[in-house]
CSV table of C-alpha atoms in Angstrom, one decimal:
chain,number,residue,atom,x,y,z
A,1,MET,CA,-20.6,-20.4,4.0
A,2,SER,CA,-24.3,-20.5,4.5
A,3,GLY,CA,-25.2,-20.7,1.2
A,4,GLU,CA,-24.0,-19.9,-2.2
A,5,THR,CA,-22.7,-16.3,-2.9
A,6,LYS,CA,-23.0,-15.2,-6.3
A,7,VAL,CA,-20.1,-13.8,-7.8
A,8,ASP,CA,-19.7,-11.6,-11.0
A,9,GLU,CA,-17.1,-8.9,-12.1
A,10,ARG,CA,-18.9,-6.3,-10.3
A,11,MET,CA,-18.8,-7.6,-6.9
A,12,LEU,CA,-15.2,-8.4,-7.7
A,13,GLU,CA,-14.4,-5.1,-8.3
A,14,ALA,CA,-16.6,-3.7,-5.4
A,15,LEU,CA,-14.9,-6.2,-2.9
A,16,GLY,CA,-11.3,-4.6,-4.4
A,17,ILE,CA,-12.6,-1.1,-3.5
A,18,LEU,CA,-13.8,-1.8,-0.2
A,19,PHE,CA,-10.7,-3.3,0.6
A,20,GLU,CA,-8.3,-0.4,-0.8
A,21,GLN,CA,-10.3,2.6,0.1
A,22,PHE,CA,-10.9,3.9,3.7
A,23,TRP,CA,-14.3,4.3,2.3
A,24,VAL,CA,-16.8,5.2,-0.3
A,25,LEU,CA,-18.4,8.6,-0.3
A,26,ARG,CA,-21.7,8.7,-2.0
A,27,ALA,CA,-20.8,12.4,-3.2
A,28,GLU,CA,-17.5,11.5,-4.7
A,29,GLN,CA,-18.1,8.2,-6.1
A,30,PRO,CA,-21.8,8.0,-7.0
A,31,LEU,CA,-21.6,5.2,-9.5
A,32,VAL,CA,-19.3,2.9,-7.4
A,33,TYR,CA,-21.5,3.6,-4.1
A,34,GLN,CA,-24.4,2.4,-6.3
A,35,LYS,CA,-22.6,-0.5,-7.7
A,36,ILE,CA,-22.0,-1.6,-4.0
A,37,ARG,CA,-25.5,-1.0,-2.7
A,38,GLU,CA,-26.9,-3.4,-5.4
A,39,ARG,CA,-24.6,-6.2,-4.1
A,40,GLU,CA,-24.6,-5.2,-0.4
A,41,HIS,CA,-26.4,-8.4,1.1
A,42,GLN,CA,-23.5,-10.6,-0.9
A,43,LEU,CA,-20.9,-8.3,0.3
A,44,LYS,CA,-22.0,-8.2,4.0
A,45,ARG,CA,-22.3,-12.1,4.0
A,46,TYR,CA,-18.9,-12.8,2.5
A,47,VAL,CA,-17.0,-10.1,4.6
A,48,THR,CA,-18.7,-11.1,7.9
A,49,GLU,CA,-18.4,-14.8,7.7
A,50,LYS,CA,-14.8,-14.8,6.3
A,51,PHE,CA,-13.1,-12.0,8.0
A,52,GLY,CA,-15.5,-10.9,10.7
A,53,PHE,CA,-15.6,-7.3,9.6
A,54,ASP,CA,-18.6,-4.9,9.4
A,55,LEU,CA,-19.9,-3.3,6.3
A,56,ILE,CA,-21.4,0.0,7.2
A,57,VAL,CA,-24.0,1.2,4.5
A,58,HIS,CA,-24.8,5.0,5.2
A,59,GLN,CA,-27.1,7.0,2.8
A,60,HIS,CA,-23.8,9.4,2.5
A,61,PHE,CA,-21.0,6.7,2.6
A,62,ILE,CA,-20.2,2.9,2.4
A,63,LYS,CA,-17.2,1.5,4.8
A,64,LEU,CA,-15.6,-1.7,5.3
A,65,GLU,CA,-14.4,-1.6,9.2
A,66,LYS,CA,-10.9,-3.3,8.4
A,67,LEU,CA,-9.1,-4.7,11.7
A,68,PRO,CA,-5.6,-6.4,11.3
A,69,VAL,CA,-4.3,-9.4,13.4
A,70,ASP,CA,-1.4,-7.3,14.0
A,71,PRO,CA,-0.7,-3.5,13.0
A,72,LYS,CA,1.8,-3.0,10.5
A,73,PRO,CA,3.6,0.4,9.8
A,74,TRP,CA,2.3,0.8,6.5
A,75,MET,CA,-1.2,0.9,8.2
A,76,GLY,CA,-0.4,4.7,9.5
A,77,ILE,CA,-1.2,7.5,7.6
A,78,GLN,CA,1.5,7.7,5.3
A,79,ALA,CA,1.6,11.6,5.2
A,80,PHE,CA,2.4,12.0,8.8
A,81,THR,CA,6.0,11.9,9.9
A,82,GLU,CA,5.8,12.1,14.0
A,83,PRO,CA,3.5,11.0,16.7
A,84,MET,CA,2.6,14.8,17.1
A,85,ASP,CA,0.9,14.7,13.6
A,86,TYR,CA,-1.5,12.1,15.0
A,87,ALA,CA,-2.2,13.8,18.3
A,88,ILE,CA,-3.0,17.0,16.7
A,89,PHE,CA,-5.1,15.3,14.2
A,90,CYS,CA,-7.1,13.5,16.8
A,91,CYS,CA,-7.6,16.9,18.7
A,92,ALA,CA,-8.7,18.4,15.2
A,93,LEU,CA,-10.9,15.4,14.9
A,94,ALA,CA,-12.6,16.1,18.2
A,95,PHE,CA,-13.3,19.6,17.3
A,96,THR,CA,-15.1,18.9,14.1
A,97,GLU,CA,-17.4,16.2,15.9
A,98,SER,CA,-18.8,19.0,18.1
A,99,LYS,CA,-19.6,21.4,15.1
A,100,SER,CA,-22.9,20.8,13.3
A,101,VAL,CA,-22.9,19.8,9.2
A,102,ASP,CA,-22.1,22.6,6.9
A,103,GLU,CA,-21.0,24.7,10.1
A,104,GLN,CA,-18.0,26.9,9.2
A,105,PHE,CA,-15.0,27.9,11.3
A,106,LEU,CA,-11.8,29.7,11.1
A,107,LEU,CA,-8.2,28.1,11.3
A,108,SER,CA,-7.7,30.3,14.3
A,109,HIS,CA,-10.7,28.9,15.9
A,110,ILE,CA,-9.6,25.0,15.6
A,111,THR,CA,-5.7,25.9,16.6
A,112,GLU,CA,-7.3,27.4,20.0
A,113,ASP,CA,-9.2,24.4,20.7
A,114,VAL,CA,-6.3,22.0,19.4
A,115,GLN,CA,-3.8,23.6,21.7
A,116,GLU,CA,-6.1,23.1,24.6
A,117,MET,CA,-6.8,19.6,23.9
A,118,TYR,CA,-3.4,18.8,23.2
A,119,PRO,CA,-2.3,15.6,25.4
A,120,GLY,CA,1.8,16.1,25.1
A,121,ASP,CA,4.0,16.9,27.9
A,122,LEU,CA,4.9,20.3,26.3
A,123,PRO,CA,2.2,22.5,25.2
A,124,LEU,CA,1.8,23.4,21.5
A,125,ASP,CA,3.4,26.7,20.2
A,126,TRP,CA,1.9,28.1,17.0
A,127,THR,CA,5.1,30.3,16.7
A,128,ASN,CA,7.4,27.1,16.3
A,129,TYR,CA,7.9,25.9,12.9
A,130,ARG,CA,7.7,22.2,13.7
A,131,HIS,CA,4.3,22.6,15.4
A,132,ARG,CA,2.7,24.5,12.5
A,133,LYS,CA,4.0,21.9,10.1
A,134,SER,CA,2.6,19.1,12.3
A,135,LEU,CA,-1.1,21.1,12.4
A,136,VAL,CA,-0.7,21.6,8.6
A,137,ARG,CA,-0.3,18.1,7.9
A,138,ALA,CA,-3.1,17.0,10.3
A,139,LEU,CA,-5.5,19.4,8.4
A,140,LYS,CA,-4.7,18.5,5.0
A,141,GLN,CA,-5.4,15.0,6.1
A,142,LEU,CA,-8.6,15.8,7.4
A,143,ASP,CA,-9.5,17.5,4.0
A,144,GLU,CA,-8.3,14.6,2.0
A,145,LEU,CA,-10.6,12.4,4.0
A,146,LYS,CA,-13.5,14.9,3.2
A,147,LEU,CA,-14.2,15.8,6.9
A,148,ILE,CA,-13.6,19.4,6.4
A,149,ARG,CA,-13.6,21.5,3.3
A,150,ALA,CA,-11.2,24.7,2.8
A,151,VAL,CA,-13.7,27.3,1.7
A,152,ASP,CA,-11.0,30.3,1.5
A,153,GLY,CA,-7.6,30.4,2.1
A,154,ASP,CA,-4.5,28.3,1.7
A,155,VAL,CA,-3.5,25.9,5.1
A,156,ASP,CA,0.0,25.5,3.6
A,157,LEU,CA,0.7,29.2,4.3
A,158,PHE,CA,0.2,28.9,7.8
A,159,ALA,CA,3.6,26.8,7.9
A,160,THR,CA,5.4,30.4,7.4
A,161,SER,CA,2.9,32.5,9.4
A,162,GLU,CA,1.0,31.6,12.3
A,163,THR,CA,-1.2,34.9,11.8
A,164,GLU,CA,-2.5,33.1,8.6
A,165,GLU,CA,-6.2,32.5,8.4
A,166,VAL,CA,-8.4,29.9,6.3
A,167,LEU,CA,-12.3,29.6,6.4
A,168,TYR,CA,-13.5,25.9,6.7
A,169,GLU,CA,-16.5,24.0,6.4
A,170,VAL,CA,-17.5,20.9,8.4
A,171,SER,CA,-18.9,17.9,6.0
A,172,VAL,CA,-21.5,15.2,6.9
A,173,HIS,CA,-19.0,12.7,7.0
A,174,ALA,CA,-16.9,14.1,9.9
A,175,ARG,CA,-18.5,12.6,12.9
A,176,TYR,CA,-18.4,9.0,11.0
A,177,PHE,CA,-14.6,8.6,10.9
A,178,MET,CA,-14.1,7.1,14.1
A,179,ARG,CA,-15.2,3.4,14.2
A,180,SER,CA,-17.2,2.4,17.4
A,181,TYR,CA,-15.4,0.2,20.1
A,182,PRO,CA,-16.9,-2.6,22.1
A,183,ASP,CA,-16.1,-0.7,25.4
A,184,ASP,CA,-15.2,3.3,26.3
A,185,LEU,CA,-11.8,4.1,24.6
A,186,PHE,CA,-10.6,5.2,28.0
A,187,ASN,CA,-10.9,1.7,29.2
A,188,TYR,CA,-7.8,0.7,26.9
A,189,GLU,CA,-4.4,1.2,27.9
A,190,THR,CA,-2.7,-0.1,24.9
A,191,ILE,CA,-3.4,-1.0,20.9
A,192,GLN,CA,-3.2,-4.7,22.1
A,193,ASP,CA,-6.0,-4.1,24.4
A,194,ILE,CA,-8.1,-2.9,21.8
A,195,LEU,CA,-7.0,-5.7,19.2
A,196,THR,CA,-8.0,-8.2,22.2
A,197,SER,CA,-11.5,-6.8,22.7
A,198,GLU,CA,-12.2,-7.1,19.0
A,199,TRP,CA,-11.8,-10.8,19.2
A,200,SER,CA,-14.2,-11.0,21.8
A,201,ARG,CA,-16.9,-10.2,19.3
A,202,GLN,CA,-15.2,-12.9,17.0
A,203,LYS,CA,-15.4,-16.3,19.2
A,204,GLU,CA,-17.1,-18.3,16.2
A,205,ASP,CA,-14.5,-19.3,13.5
A,206,GLU,CA,-11.9,-16.9,15.3
A,207,ARG,CA,-9.0,-19.2,13.6
A,208,ARG,CA,-10.6,-18.8,10.2
A,209,LYS,CA,-11.0,-15.2,10.3
A,210,ARG,CA,-7.6,-14.7,11.8
A,211,VAL,CA,-6.1,-16.5,8.8
A,212,TYR,CA,-8.3,-14.4,6.2
A,213,ARG,CA,-7.0,-11.3,7.7
A,214,LYS,CA,-3.6,-12.2,7.8
A,215,LEU,CA,-3.4,-13.4,4.0
A,216,MET,CA,-5.3,-10.2,3.1
A,217,PHE,CA,-3.2,-7.5,5.0
A,218,SER,CA,0.3,-8.9,4.7
A,219,PRO,CA,2.6,-9.3,2.0
A,220,ILE,CA,3.7,-12.8,3.4
A,221,VAL,CA,2.3,-14.6,6.2
A,222,TYR,CA,5.1,-16.7,8.0
A,223,ARG,CA,5.0,-19.6,10.1
A,224,GLU,CA,6.1,-18.0,13.4
A,225,SER,CA,7.0,-21.3,15.4
A,226,LYS,CA,7.2,-24.9,14.9
A,227,ASP,CA,3.4,-25.3,16.2
A,228,ASP,CA,2.1,-21.8,15.0
A,229,PRO,CA,-1.6,-22.9,14.9
A,230,ASP,CA,-2.6,-20.1,12.1
A,231,PHE,CA,0.0,-21.4,9.8
A,232,ALA,CA,-1.2,-24.9,10.5
A,233,TYR,CA,-4.7,-23.7,9.4
A,234,ILE,CA,-3.3,-22.4,6.4
A,235,ARG,CA,-1.5,-25.6,5.3
A,236,ASN,CA,-4.4,-27.9,6.4
A,237,PHE,CA,-6.9,-26.2,4.4
A,238,ARG,CA,-4.6,-24.5,1.6
A,239,ASN,CA,-6.9,-26.1,-1.3
A,240,ARG,CA,-10.2,-24.7,0.2
A,241,LEU,CA,-8.6,-21.2,0.9
A,242,GLY,CA,-7.1,-21.1,-2.8
A,243,GLU,CA,-10.4,-21.9,-4.3
A,244,GLU,CA,-11.9,-19.0,-2.2
A,245,PHE,CA,-9.7,-16.5,-2.7
A,246,GLU,CA,-9.5,-17.3,-6.7
A,247,LYS,CA,-13.4,-17.1,-6.6
A,248,PHE,CA,-13.9,-13.7,-4.7
A,249,THR,CA,-10.5,-11.8,-5.5
A,250,PRO,CA,-8.1,-11.6,-8.2
A,251,PHE,CA,-5.5,-13.3,-6.4
A,252,ARG,CA,-4.0,-16.9,-6.2
A,253,LEU,CA,-2.6,-18.5,-2.6
A,254,GLU,CA,0.8,-19.8,-2.8
A,255,VAL,CA,1.9,-22.0,0.2
A,256,PHE,CA,5.7,-23.1,1.1
A,257,LYS,CA,7.0,-24.5,4.1
A,258,ASN,CA,7.3,-21.3,5.9
A,259,ALA,CA,5.5,-18.9,4.1
A,260,ALA,CA,2.1,-18.3,2.4
A,261,MET,CA,1.2,-15.2,0.3
A,262,LEU,CA,-1.4,-14.0,-2.0
A,263,VAL,CA,-0.2,-13.4,-5.8
A,264,LEU,CA,-1.3,-11.6,-8.8
A,265,SER,CA,-0.7,-13.0,-12.1
A,266,GLU,CA,-0.3,-9.5,-13.8
A,267,GLN,CA,-0.2,-6.2,-12.6
A,268,LYS,CA,-3.4,-4.4,-11.4
A,269,GLN,CA,-3.1,-0.6,-10.9
A,270,ARG,CA,-5.4,-0.5,-7.7
A,271,TYR,CA,-3.3,-2.9,-6.0
A,272,THR,CA,0.3,-1.9,-4.3
A,273,LEU,CA,2.7,-4.8,-5.4
A,274,PHE,CA,6.2,-6.0,-5.6
A,275,PRO,CA,8.1,-5.5,-7.6
A,276,ASN,CA,6.9,-2.2,-9.1
A,277,GLN,CA,8.2,0.5,-11.3
A,278,LYS,CA,10.9,1.9,-8.6
A,279,GLY,CA,14.5,1.0,-9.4
A,280,ILE,CA,15.4,0.0,-6.1
A,281,THR,CA,12.9,-3.3,-6.6
A,282,GLY,CA,14.7,-4.3,-9.6
A,283,ALA,CA,18.1,-4.1,-7.4
A,284,ALA,CA,16.5,-6.2,-4.7
A,285,LEU,CA,15.6,-8.8,-7.2
A,286,HIS,CA,19.3,-9.3,-8.7
A,287,VAL,CA,20.4,-9.3,-4.8
A,288,ALA,CA,18.1,-12.1,-4.3
A,289,ASP,CA,19.2,-14.0,-7.0
A,290,HIS,CA,22.6,-13.5,-5.9
A,291,ILE,CA,21.6,-14.7,-2.2
A,292,ARG,CA,19.8,-18.1,-3.6
A,293,LYS,CA,23.0,-18.8,-5.6
A,294,ARG,CA,25.4,-18.3,-2.7
A,295,GLU,CA,23.5,-21.1,-0.7
A,296,LEU,CA,23.7,-19.5,2.8
A,297,PRO,CA,23.0,-21.3,5.7
A,298,ILE,CA,19.2,-21.4,6.3
A,299,ASN,CA,17.5,-22.0,9.6
A,300,GLU,CA,14.5,-24.3,10.5
A,301,MET,CA,12.1,-21.1,9.7
A,302,GLY,CA,13.7,-20.7,6.4
A,303,GLU,CA,15.7,-17.6,7.4
A,304,ILE,CA,19.5,-16.2,6.8
A,305,ARG,CA,21.2,-14.4,9.4
A,306,ILE,CA,24.1,-12.2,8.1
A,307,THR,CA,25.8,-8.8,9.3
A,308,LEU,CA,24.9,-5.6,7.6
A,309,LEU,CA,28.7,-5.3,6.7
A,310,GLU,CA,28.3,-8.9,4.6
A,311,PHE,CA,25.0,-7.8,3.4
A,312,GLU,CA,26.8,-4.6,2.2
A,313,ARG,CA,29.4,-6.7,0.6
A,314,ILE,CA,26.5,-8.8,-1.2
A,315,VAL,CA,25.1,-5.6,-2.6
A,316,GLU,CA,28.6,-4.4,-3.9
A,317,ALA,CA,29.3,-7.5,-5.8
A,318,VAL,CA,25.9,-7.2,-7.1
A,319,GLN,CA,26.2,-3.8,-8.3
A,320,LEU,CA,29.5,-4.5,-9.9
A,321,GLU,CA,27.6,-7.2,-12.0
A,322,TRP,CA,24.4,-5.8,-12.8
A,323,GLY,CA,24.6,-2.1,-11.7
A,324,PRO,CA,25.2,-1.0,-15.4
A,325,GLY,CA,21.6,-2.1,-16.1
A,326,TRP,CA,20.1,-0.1,-12.8
A,327,ALA,CA,18.5,2.9,-12.4
A,328,LYS,CA,20.9,5.8,-12.7
A,329,GLN,CA,20.5,6.6,-9.0
A,330,TYR,CA,21.5,3.3,-7.8
A,331,ARG,CA,24.4,2.8,-10.5
A,332,GLU,CA,26.0,5.8,-9.0
A,333,ASP,CA,24.9,5.4,-5.4
A,334,THR,CA,27.7,3.6,-3.2
A,335,PRO,CA,27.1,0.0,-2.1
A,336,GLU,CA,26.6,1.5,1.6
A,337,LYS,CA,23.7,3.6,0.3
A,338,VAL,CA,22.2,1.2,-2.0
A,339,ALA,CA,22.3,-1.6,1.0
A,340,ALA,CA,20.6,0.6,3.5
A,341,GLU,CA,17.8,1.3,1.3
A,342,LEU,CA,17.2,-2.1,0.5
A,343,VAL,CA,17.0,-2.9,4.2
A,344,SER,CA,14.4,-0.4,4.2
A,345,LEU,CA,12.8,-2.2,1.3
A,346,LEU,CA,13.2,-5.7,3.2
A,347,ARG,CA,11.4,-4.1,6.1
A,348,GLU,CA,8.7,-2.4,4.2
A,349,TRP,CA,7.9,-5.9,2.2
A,350,GLU,CA,8.6,-8.0,5.3
A,351,PHE,CA,11.1,-9.9,3.6
A,352,GLY,CA,13.5,-9.4,6.3
A,353,TYR,CA,14.5,-7.1,9.4
A,354,VAL,CA,17.4,-6.2,11.7
A,355,GLU,CA,17.3,-7.3,15.3
A,356,THR,CA,17.4,-4.6,17.9
A,357,ASP,CA,19.7,-6.3,20.1
A,358,SER,CA,22.4,-7.8,18.1
A,359,GLY,CA,22.1,-5.8,14.7
A,360,ILE,CA,22.0,-9.0,12.8
A,361,LEU,CA,20.1,-8.7,9.3
A,362,VAL,CA,17.4,-11.4,9.4
A,363,ILE,CA,16.5,-12.3,5.6
A,364,GLN,CA,13.2,-14.1,5.6
A,365,SER,CA,12.1,-16.8,3.4
A,366,GLY,CA,9.8,-14.7,1.4
A,367,PHE,CA,12.5,-13.0,-0.3
A,368,GLY,CA,13.7,-16.3,-1.4
A,369,ARG,CA,10.5,-16.4,-3.6
A,370,THR,CA,11.8,-13.7,-5.8
A,371,VAL,CA,14.3,-13.9,-8.4
A,372,GLY,CA,15.3,-11.3,-11.4
A,373,TYR,CA,17.8,-11.5,-14.2
A,374,TYR,CA,18.0,-9.8,-17.6
A,375,PRO,CA,17.3,-11.1,-21.1
A,376,GLU,CA,20.2,-12.7,-22.5
A,377,LYS,CA,20.4,-10.1,-25.3
A,378,PHE,CA,20.4,-7.1,-22.8
A,379,VAL,CA,23.2,-9.0,-21.2
A,380,GLU,CA,24.9,-9.3,-23.9
A,381,GLU,CA,24.7,-5.6,-24.4
A,382,LEU,CA,25.9,-5.1,-21.2
A,383,ALA,CA,29.1,-7.1,-21.9
A,384,ASN,CA,29.9,-5.1,-25.2
A,385,LYS,CA,29.5,-1.7,-23.7
């Protein structure tokens, strides 16, 4: 970096908040807002030089514009269940951006405008329950993001009746939700076009910025090929990268032959971690331990390829051995159901995936870095039951 950045606990906390939250609203979190303002210049220098990110400091909010190298499924709006939700959300967003701050409007007004703007092949029909539920999810997300505020009425009731009315108010934040792009949005045809245009702004130290983004936004960064330049950068500069992450974040960098990841030495409530308190992660740790002991064939990239039926048999064996200590649901579920949930978990945490063409389960090397077993005393208690 071009100069030493002073790091203290408050700056570490501010960075954590900026990366974990979409934005910090002054009206909602005045103390956090002030804390970040006090370290604005140090924070801007760090996120610009290392990640190529813009830190926007506005009188009403502070926002770190976070763009990944590759979009991940978890980066979507988790409350949304289908593409229609996103389309309606964007139409509603366009509606709010046309309004003045604190201007009030009725639910019936926004439904009319959304219906006109909706780009789908088939028009929206508010007598259709599915369409109404989609609108409810979109408006609740706008409310949660503090782009609009319900003054009177309950939008959930619209799901049961298209005649239900709600009074809304537009917030000062509505017109700042969308980020600015290097070019007119109509000139982009795919997500990749948008991501490519982003790197046109990051010609200086692009490799470093790609690596920092990958490490911060992926549970695991894998070596994707024999000559993967991003992974080669991680391996060559692992010491410097490790020092940087330990200085500016609570994370520690671990680098292996085919994988690199940021880890925490202790649980922190702010972050989404593996394993967590969900029972399925405990079962996953036992399955990982079982697979390690079986010493299955591993390819050059550290991957194990097995059929879904083979995986179900592994889960069945592990359930027989350690299932009595699992959460009630996974003790009683069939091996097939547990295996299906574990496959979803592997995909979610980038521990594995199912090949579309072959249907083969590819277990990636990151899963091999996890292991779980019970203490001896608990094992003895299970044996005596």
